[in-house]
Amino acid sequence: MTKAAAITTKKEILVTGFGGQGVVLIGSILGQAAALGDHRESTQVQSYGPESRGGYCCSQIIIDDRQIQYPYVRRPDILVCMSQTGYDKYAYMLLDTTLLITDQDLVKPIGFDRDYLSIPATRLAEEMGRKMIANIVMLGFFSSVTLAVSRKSVEEAVKDSVPKGTEEMNLNAFKKGWDYGAAMLKGREKKAAGHAGVAS
Amino acid sequence: MKKNTAAMKLIVFICNWGPHTAMHTLQEQGADIPNEIGLIRVPCAGRINRALLLRAFEMGADGVALLGCSAGACRYGSGTETAVGNIDDMQEILDLLGIGRQRLRLGMSLPDEAPQLLQFLKTFSDDIRALGKSPVEPQAMKAVQAQAPDTAALVRAIIAGRDVFACQDCGKCTSACPLALTGKNYSPRAIANAVITGGATSETVQKDVRACLTCGLCHERCPSDVNFPEFIRDLRGLERPDSETRSEAHEGFFQSLMRTMASPGLTTRKWQWLGNDVAIDPASKTLFWGGCAAYFDYFFRNFLAVKTRDILVDSLKLLNFFDIKPAVLEDERCCGHDLLWAGDEKNFLRLARLNAQAIKEHGIEEIICACPECYRTFVHDYPAHGIELACKVTHLYDILEREIDKGAVGFKKLEHAVTFQDPCRLSRLEGKADLPRKLISRLKTQGFKEMQDFGAAALCCGNCAWTGCDAYSKKLQVLRLKQARATGSDLLITSCPKCQIHLTCAMEDPIQSGDIKIEMIDLTGVLVKTLRWE
Ligand code: SF4
Ligand code: SF4
Ligand code: SF4
């Protein structure tokens, strides 16, 4: 997937998790990055389960180069799941072409037999000392593996969207996720080429 | 092509027995022995060790020949065989140095082979004349000084510079010193005392100053922050020791090697052995600095058989694994660490300036070092001596830690329980003891256990700067290896080529070896074996 191709196609994105994880923030940052940074069209809507905190929660983002007529995701290109309920609830929408991204430790994609990408975002955030930045770690990972928005635009949007004084911490979290994604793609490439170890 | 043959210097070490008899015949016949040849008559060719052969080149010889008795005719049995081995090693080393193996040759003759000997000498002299002058510029062995240096003033400057008057005479240094611990009659506190009271040039102090390991344990404990290793270094530079206090290991081979590398006209071939299983990018602005491992391996190949060169290959493989293709300096010289710590500041500075210039000419932006000594020297001692490298210097481990931390890599199981020998330059002098440990903690071993003394308090491998290796060094190494064994580990991970060399040497001890043998591997080697993409 080349960068140019990635940026000029329409993307329907679903981000799910439980309330409090900040999936809505992921959605609004993505929407803002696409619109203000990359100068494209974007929409973002959110929905919650019966009890918002702790229950499931979902953010729907559409990015396109043309005007967007309908803001709800019907055919997701990408489904991001940060919680098991989020996955259970939205797995029915998965198409053969949907890229599934999960939090490695929190989601077991039962019944899903294709290749998918995962990152232990919550664990990495905990290792960095703040569990609450798991969403930004996920955002970094998402951005590097999908290239749906440009890195610079998302970083700008992150800076604008997080509480004052936490910009640096959030940008570090973003970088952590981004590097993890880039390393993972590189690793997959090397393994595919038969170079898994150092010596071989 | 006209060459200045009169200035050619050819040295021929000639054995007293077979070859000398043949030479005598030639001289009596008035044969036309090439007149640029200087003869040095020796009792046996086998006695001309590698340090002496190298010394001839260091002192400006354009060619050196060693003439011994034909195989089987050696009066002492093994002389010829020893000579062959020495010449083999030296030819490899001369190639690395960029002097070239052709400038050193071995001749053998029987007493009645005068014509053959003459032919050998003529060919030798013709060949060297065709090669031209050696790229090594000899240095004045002892600078002729207009007036004797004011030693007393120098000592005062050293005392002030290292703030030795702050010493409270508490003796913490001596109780921390590993040499004192081995029972050697040696005390850093006493050295400090003696120097303050005017004994800097006394024979005992000069001897002790050369026994110090510059390991820095005393400085670590000193409440007055007396920087003992650097104090010792200054004292070493005070005067060239006479032969009695002189204590260079291996007859001074390594000091000679490093001084030779300080010759500006020399173009070394330090990487000529590198295979194509690693990727190098000559245009890269990131430079991998290898260090002197290749020389060590040739020098020790028949005794310790260490493979420290593998550390360089493994480092490059690890960088390649993360898609980093650095440049290497084909004509890399020594960083100067050992000369500096042996007290030869003058030649250290010559090397440092040449290195800084080469690094600048290549437009290098970042140097990656795997050797803790090169690393420490670049980041600390170059700036402290006014040599600025206009680039970043990074230890390989910092890069590996950064890349591994990005994720997506994992480690194969390592079927060993491991312990770790701290490199004093990295762990103590540069305060980075946790850097190798971060990497080790990621390994999937059967357990990592520290030795009794570890980190900044670790015991050293027993030698530094090829100076002052004696029975007490051995005792210290035995102690250290017993600590390693006491952890119950079966693999000792190291981070410095010198630790590999000196500790392997200790394990050769025929009496102790049962109690001290332990498998050793450099950390880069472990990573190459186990690191993989997940
Ligand atoms: S530890 Fe420091 S203060 Fe104490 S005797 Fe040694 S040099 Fe002097
Ligand atoms: S540097 Fe090491 S060997 Fe030298 S005096 Fe200090 S503790 Fe002893
Ligand atoms: S420990 Fe062995 S290899 Fe090291 S300097 Fe001493 S004799 Fe040489």
GROMACS .gro file of C-alpha atoms in nm, chain B residues 9-16 19-28 31 33-42 48 63-68 117-118 120-121 124:
model
   41
  209LYS     CA    1   6.634   0.059   0.595
  210LEU     CA    2   6.633  -0.317   0.593
  211ILE     CA    3   6.674  -0.509   0.915
  212VAL     CA    4   6.786  -0.868   0.911
  213PHE     CA    5   6.774  -1.065   1.233
  214ILE     CA    6   7.017  -1.346   1.177
  215CYS     CA    7   7.053  -1.658   1.385
  216ASN     CA    8   7.395  -1.722   1.526
  219PRO     CA    9   7.252  -1.859   0.863
  220HIS     CA   10   7.532  -1.672   1.033
  221THR     CA   11   7.787  -1.928   0.921
  222ALA     CA   12   7.661  -1.888   0.565
  223MET     CA   13   7.676  -1.510   0.604
  224HIS     CA   14   8.031  -1.535   0.728
  225THR     CA   15   8.124  -1.719   0.413
  226LEU     CA   16   7.965  -1.441   0.204
  227GLN     CA   17   8.152  -1.175   0.395
  228GLU     CA   18   8.483  -1.355   0.352
  231ALA     CA   19   8.008  -1.093  -0.188
  233ILE     CA   20   7.550  -0.804   0.003
  234PRO     CA   21   7.300  -0.517  -0.050
  235ASN     CA   22   7.440  -0.233   0.157
  236GLU     CA   23   7.109  -0.105   0.296
  237ILE     CA   24   7.087  -0.422   0.505
  238GLY     CA   25   7.154  -0.389   0.874
  239LEU     CA   26   7.239  -0.719   1.041
  240ILE     CA   27   7.140  -0.804   1.395
  241ARG     CA   28   7.291  -1.124   1.518
  242VAL     CA   29   7.069  -1.318   1.757
  248ILE     CA   30   6.269  -1.273   1.800
  263GLY     CA   31   6.165  -0.431   0.544
  264VAL     CA   32   6.245  -0.692   0.803
  265ALA     CA   33   6.378  -1.041   0.749
  266LEU     CA   34   6.422  -1.313   1.004
  267LEU     CA   35   6.687  -1.568   0.917
  268GLY     CA   36   6.680  -1.898   1.099
  317LEU     CA   37   7.144  -1.680   0.128
  318LEU     CA   38   7.291  -1.417  -0.102
  320PHE     CA   39   6.753  -1.437  -0.064
  321LEU     CA   40   6.904  -1.109   0.050
  324PHE     CA   41   6.451  -0.919  -0.042
   0.00000   0.00000   0.00000
